[in-house]
Amino acid sequence: MTDTTSHAPSPMGTFERYLTLWVALAMIVGIAIGVMAPGAVEAVAAAEVASINLVVAVLIWAMVYPMMVGVDFGAVSGVARQPRGLIVTLVVNWMIKPFTMALLAVLFFDHVFAPWIAPEDAAQYTAGLILLGAAPCTAMVFVWSQLTRGDATYTLVQVSVNDLIMVVAFAPIVAFLLGVTEITVPWETLVLATVLYVVLPLLAGLLTRRALGSQQAIDSFTARVKPWSVVGLIATVMILFGLQGEVILARPLVIALIAVPILIQSYGIFALAYGAAYALKVPHRIAAPCAMIGTSNFFELAVAVAISLFGLNSGAALATVVGVLVEVPVMLSLVAFANRTRARFN
């Protein structure tokens, strides 16, 4: 495969080096806004179509666009010459991740946390985590890939293949693990998310590349717009935590308990995928995004299905929301780890 990242990556600026701090501050500010200005939060929450918040969608689009500018369509055909990263992603996402998440959910909510959680609530939380585990990331993985200097072209192919599989595999896997026969997949959410987070940024990136012409001009433009991707991430975190501020303060213990299996799953899946990529000698620019796709979740889809199956105020919906809250800090820690271990892949 053509190495689309062979040119030296630009060094991280001060703003990016302290990204974890800015995200932590965004969480605090978001919770404060959610409690002190609920009207503003309700206005943002109301801007929703097919369970996708349009304000958050715009911010994610801004995050994804800089990486899409780096996608070289001429190198897409070369993915077939380096299939190992794609194989690792597919095996982990569809043959391992949904089942380990279900196992951890049952272990903790039916046994470890049984003294503190009612059985009916435990069943709801388990269902929510199963929905999370069966939905690999579509949008945010582009951000994590960019932060780890991943191959933009290969990342796009990995995400696209996973999206195609999700169309046919999500409902059967969830139905099997939940033990129900009919799962109503919100196709509007799935299609709209794919268009907003993949198709439109990809088209914009392609048009930008053609307008810029030379690789030098593309690199220069990407360096200028990359900081806005980080700004979009911080704003997204602030909004997400603002939307759930009252829930976080009202039920901190429940949220902490739900977060435990999610944390174990996230770090465990990353270790498995990243370790497999290392053992198979997958280049770091492919290995890092490969592990990130399975670790991160398509939370819009999980939340939408949880609401449609169990209701807006259900424990299942709450569990999927906790997945959203946990994801950003976890992924930032894994980005830092991936960057520190880059040299080992060489």
mmCIF file of C-alpha atoms in Angstrom, residues 131-303:
data_model
loop_
_atom_site.group_PDB
_atom_site.id
_atom_site.type_symbol
_atom_site.label_atom_id
_atom_site.label_comp_id
_atom_site.label_asym_id
_atom_site.label_seq_id
_atom_site.Cartn_x
_atom_site.Cartn_y
_atom_site.Cartn_z
ATOM 1 C CA LEU A 131 -25.954 -2.629 22.548
ATOM 2 C CA LEU A 132 -22.717 -0.692 23.039
ATOM 3 C CA GLY A 133 -20.553 -3.745 22.473
ATOM 4 C CA ALA A 134 -22.216 -4.590 19.171
ATOM 5 C CA ALA A 135 -21.701 -1.142 17.603
ATOM 6 C CA PRO A 136 -18.090 -0.306 16.619
ATOM 7 C CA CYS A 137 -17.187 3.340 16.084
ATOM 8 C CA THR A 138 -17.972 5.241 12.887
ATOM 9 C CA ALA A 139 -17.052 8.874 13.476
ATOM 10 C CA MET A 140 -14.764 9.490 16.421
ATOM 11 C CA VAL A 141 -12.218 6.923 15.277
ATOM 12 C CA PHE A 142 -11.120 9.416 12.618
ATOM 13 C CA VAL A 143 -10.188 11.796 15.432
ATOM 14 C CA TRP A 144 -8.273 9.129 17.356
ATOM 15 C CA SER A 145 -6.524 8.079 14.147
ATOM 16 C CA GLN A 146 -5.441 11.632 13.468
ATOM 17 C CA LEU A 147 -4.121 12.064 17.015
ATOM 18 C CA THR A 148 -2.011 8.907 16.597
ATOM 19 C CA ARG A 149 -0.814 9.945 13.102
ATOM 20 C CA GLY A 150 -2.735 7.075 11.552
ATOM 21 C CA ASP A 151 -2.980 6.354 7.856
ATOM 22 C CA ALA A 152 -6.057 8.327 6.786
ATOM 23 C CA THR A 153 -6.736 6.170 3.752
ATOM 24 C CA TYR A 154 -6.503 2.853 5.564
ATOM 25 C CA THR A 155 -8.625 4.167 8.449
ATOM 26 C CA LEU A 156 -11.353 5.158 6.004
ATOM 27 C CA VAL A 157 -11.365 1.661 4.504
ATOM 28 C CA GLN A 158 -11.514 0.030 7.935
ATOM 29 C CA VAL A 159 -14.444 2.183 9.033
ATOM 30 C CA SER A 160 -16.298 1.707 5.745
ATOM 31 C CA VAL A 161 -16.019 -2.086 5.856
ATOM 32 C CA ASN A 162 -17.209 -2.131 9.465
ATOM 33 C CA ASP A 163 -20.191 0.041 8.546
ATOM 34 C CA LEU A 164 -21.173 -2.358 5.783
ATOM 35 C CA ILE A 165 -20.960 -5.323 8.156
ATOM 36 C CA MET A 166 -22.925 -3.436 10.815
ATOM 37 C CA VAL A 167 -25.859 -3.092 8.442
ATOM 38 C CA VAL A 168 -26.339 -6.876 8.345
ATOM 39 C CA ALA A 169 -24.743 -8.092 11.597
ATOM 40 C CA PHE A 170 -25.825 -5.627 14.296
ATOM 41 C CA ALA A 171 -29.444 -6.771 14.659
ATOM 42 C CA PRO A 172 -28.759 -10.554 14.650
ATOM 43 C CA ILE A 173 -25.939 -10.252 17.208
ATOM 44 C CA VAL A 174 -27.992 -8.030 19.521
ATOM 45 C CA ALA A 175 -31.040 -10.281 19.155
ATOM 46 C CA PHE A 176 -28.964 -13.342 20.024
ATOM 47 C CA LEU A 177 -27.321 -11.769 23.078
ATOM 48 C CA LEU A 178 -30.502 -10.138 24.387
ATOM 49 C CA GLY A 179 -32.495 -13.287 23.813
ATOM 50 C CA VAL A 180 -35.234 -11.569 21.844
ATOM 51 C CA THR A 181 -36.481 -12.370 18.387
ATOM 52 C CA GLU A 182 -37.278 -8.933 17.004
ATOM 53 C CA ILE A 183 -34.871 -6.008 17.057
ATOM 54 C CA THR A 184 -35.983 -2.778 15.440
ATOM 55 C CA VAL A 185 -32.864 -1.195 14.023
ATOM 56 C CA PRO A 186 -33.277 2.568 13.527
ATOM 57 C CA TRP A 187 -32.089 2.641 9.941
ATOM 58 C CA GLU A 188 -32.523 6.407 9.844
ATOM 59 C CA THR A 189 -29.879 6.758 12.562
ATOM 60 C CA LEU A 190 -27.503 4.333 10.865
ATOM 61 C CA VAL A 191 -27.832 5.920 7.421
ATOM 62 C CA LEU A 192 -27.793 9.524 8.623
ATOM 63 C CA ALA A 193 -24.729 8.936 10.801
ATOM 64 C CA THR A 194 -22.863 7.340 7.900
ATOM 65 C CA VAL A 195 -23.727 10.251 5.605
ATOM 66 C CA LEU A 196 -22.876 12.936 8.175
ATOM 67 C CA TYR A 197 -19.713 11.394 9.566
ATOM 68 C CA VAL A 198 -18.224 9.605 6.560
ATOM 69 C CA VAL A 199 -19.740 10.529 3.187
ATOM 70 C CA LEU A 200 -19.987 14.326 3.461
ATOM 71 C CA PRO A 201 -16.568 14.888 5.105
ATOM 72 C CA LEU A 202 -15.033 12.508 2.570
ATOM 73 C CA LEU A 203 -16.494 14.432 -0.370
ATOM 74 C CA ALA A 204 -15.354 17.712 1.174
ATOM 75 C CA GLY A 205 -11.876 16.311 1.669
ATOM 76 C CA LEU A 206 -11.715 15.073 -1.916
ATOM 77 C CA LEU A 207 -12.783 18.440 -3.309
ATOM 78 C CA THR A 208 -10.267 20.184 -1.070
ATOM 79 C CA ARG A 209 -7.427 17.932 -2.259
ATOM 80 C CA ARG A 210 -8.282 18.631 -5.886
ATOM 81 C CA ALA A 211 -8.452 22.359 -5.258
ATOM 82 C CA LEU A 212 -5.103 22.427 -3.452
ATOM 83 C CA GLY A 213 -3.297 20.301 -6.009
ATOM 84 C CA SER A 214 0.180 19.535 -4.669
ATOM 85 C CA GLN A 215 1.004 17.418 -1.616
ATOM 86 C CA GLN A 216 2.885 20.340 -0.111
ATOM 87 C CA ALA A 217 -0.201 22.536 -0.312
ATOM 88 C CA ILE A 218 -2.319 19.738 1.173
ATOM 89 C CA ASP A 219 0.090 19.302 4.095
ATOM 90 C CA SER A 220 0.153 23.035 4.732
ATOM 91 C CA PHE A 221 -3.642 23.279 4.673
ATOM 92 C CA THR A 222 -4.052 20.257 6.959
ATOM 93 C CA ALA A 223 -1.648 21.765 9.487
ATOM 94 C CA ARG A 224 -3.752 24.936 9.573
ATOM 95 C CA VAL A 225 -7.124 23.229 10.055
ATOM 96 C CA LYS A 226 -5.951 20.463 12.408
ATOM 97 C CA PRO A 227 -6.272 22.608 15.581
ATOM 98 C CA TRP A 228 -9.942 23.136 14.806
ATOM 99 C CA SER A 229 -10.392 19.385 15.026
ATOM 100 C CA VAL A 230 -9.216 19.512 18.638
ATOM 101 C CA VAL A 231 -11.468 22.496 19.345
ATOM 102 C CA GLY A 232 -14.388 20.485 17.965
ATOM 103 C CA LEU A 233 -13.517 17.575 20.248
ATOM 104 C CA ILE A 234 -13.447 19.781 23.344
ATOM 105 C CA ALA A 235 -16.745 21.464 22.419
ATOM 106 C CA THR A 236 -18.334 18.048 21.820
ATOM 107 C CA VAL A 237 -17.217 16.804 25.239
ATOM 108 C CA MET A 238 -18.634 19.916 26.895
ATOM 109 C CA ILE A 239 -22.007 19.434 25.197
ATOM 110 C CA LEU A 240 -22.207 15.702 25.970
ATOM 111 C CA PHE A 241 -21.457 16.259 29.636
ATOM 112 C CA GLY A 242 -23.822 19.227 29.693
ATOM 113 C CA LEU A 243 -26.641 17.052 28.381
ATOM 114 C CA GLN A 244 -26.026 14.521 31.177
ATOM 115 C CA GLY A 245 -24.935 16.886 33.961
ATOM 116 C CA GLU A 246 -27.966 16.356 36.203
ATOM 117 C CA VAL A 247 -27.855 12.578 35.742
ATOM 118 C CA ILE A 248 -24.181 12.449 36.697
ATOM 119 C CA LEU A 249 -24.797 14.409 39.909
ATOM 120 C CA ALA A 250 -28.040 12.616 40.794
ATOM 121 C CA ARG A 251 -26.814 9.016 40.321
ATOM 122 C CA PRO A 252 -23.025 9.001 40.715
ATOM 123 C CA LEU A 253 -22.823 5.524 42.264
ATOM 124 C CA VAL A 254 -24.895 3.855 39.541
ATOM 125 C CA ILE A 255 -22.861 5.572 36.843
ATOM 126 C CA ALA A 256 -19.622 4.471 38.510
ATOM 127 C CA LEU A 257 -20.835 0.859 38.660
ATOM 128 C CA ILE A 258 -21.889 0.865 35.001
ATOM 129 C CA ALA A 259 -18.530 2.348 34.047
ATOM 130 C CA VAL A 260 -16.546 -0.550 35.569
ATOM 131 C CA PRO A 261 -17.295 -3.230 32.907
ATOM 132 C CA ILE A 262 -17.038 -0.585 30.167
ATOM 133 C CA LEU A 263 -13.542 0.349 31.338
ATOM 134 C CA ILE A 264 -12.415 -3.274 31.530
ATOM 135 C CA GLN A 265 -13.858 -3.965 28.090
ATOM 136 C CA SER A 266 -12.289 -0.878 26.533
ATOM 137 C CA TYR A 267 -8.765 -1.476 27.776
ATOM 138 C CA GLY A 268 -9.026 -5.217 27.212
ATOM 139 C CA ILE A 269 -10.205 -4.902 23.596
ATOM 140 C CA PHE A 270 -7.544 -2.316 22.854
ATOM 141 C CA ALA A 271 -4.834 -4.552 24.337
ATOM 142 C CA LEU A 272 -6.066 -7.504 22.293
ATOM 143 C CA ALA A 273 -6.257 -5.635 18.972
ATOM 144 C CA TYR A 274 -3.078 -3.613 19.491
ATOM 145 C CA GLY A 275 -1.183 -6.690 20.647
ATOM 146 C CA ALA A 276 -2.407 -8.740 17.691
ATOM 147 C CA ALA A 277 -1.384 -5.981 15.286
ATOM 148 C CA TYR A 278 2.053 -5.844 16.894
ATOM 149 C CA ALA A 279 2.460 -9.635 16.685
ATOM 150 C CA LEU A 280 1.436 -9.573 13.015
ATOM 151 C CA LYS A 281 3.935 -6.748 12.325
ATOM 152 C CA VAL A 282 1.248 -4.307 11.218
ATOM 153 C CA PRO A 283 2.721 -0.791 10.798
ATOM 154 C CA HIS A 284 1.859 1.598 13.605
ATOM 155 C CA ARG A 285 -0.001 4.018 11.303
ATOM 156 C CA ILE A 286 -2.449 1.148 10.677
ATOM 157 C CA ALA A 287 -2.231 -0.669 14.021
ATOM 158 C CA ALA A 288 -3.268 2.304 16.171
ATOM 159 C CA PRO A 289 -6.525 3.093 14.294
ATOM 160 C CA CYS A 290 -7.139 -0.647 13.975
ATOM 161 C CA ALA A 291 -7.242 -0.969 17.778
ATOM 162 C CA MET A 292 -9.174 2.284 18.241
ATOM 163 C CA ILE A 293 -12.112 1.205 16.044
ATOM 164 C CA GLY A 294 -12.962 -1.731 18.292
ATOM 165 C CA THR A 295 -12.380 0.187 21.503
ATOM 166 C CA SER A 296 -14.595 3.126 20.570
ATOM 167 C CA ASN A 297 -18.361 2.749 20.092
ATOM 168 C CA PHE A 298 -21.087 3.983 17.742
ATOM 169 C CA PHE A 299 -22.955 5.502 20.682
ATOM 170 C CA GLU A 300 -25.650 7.219 18.583
ATOM 171 C CA LEU A 301 -26.850 3.855 17.295
ATOM 172 C CA ALA A 302 -26.652 2.195 20.718
ATOM 173 C CA VAL A 303 -28.589 5.004 22.417
#
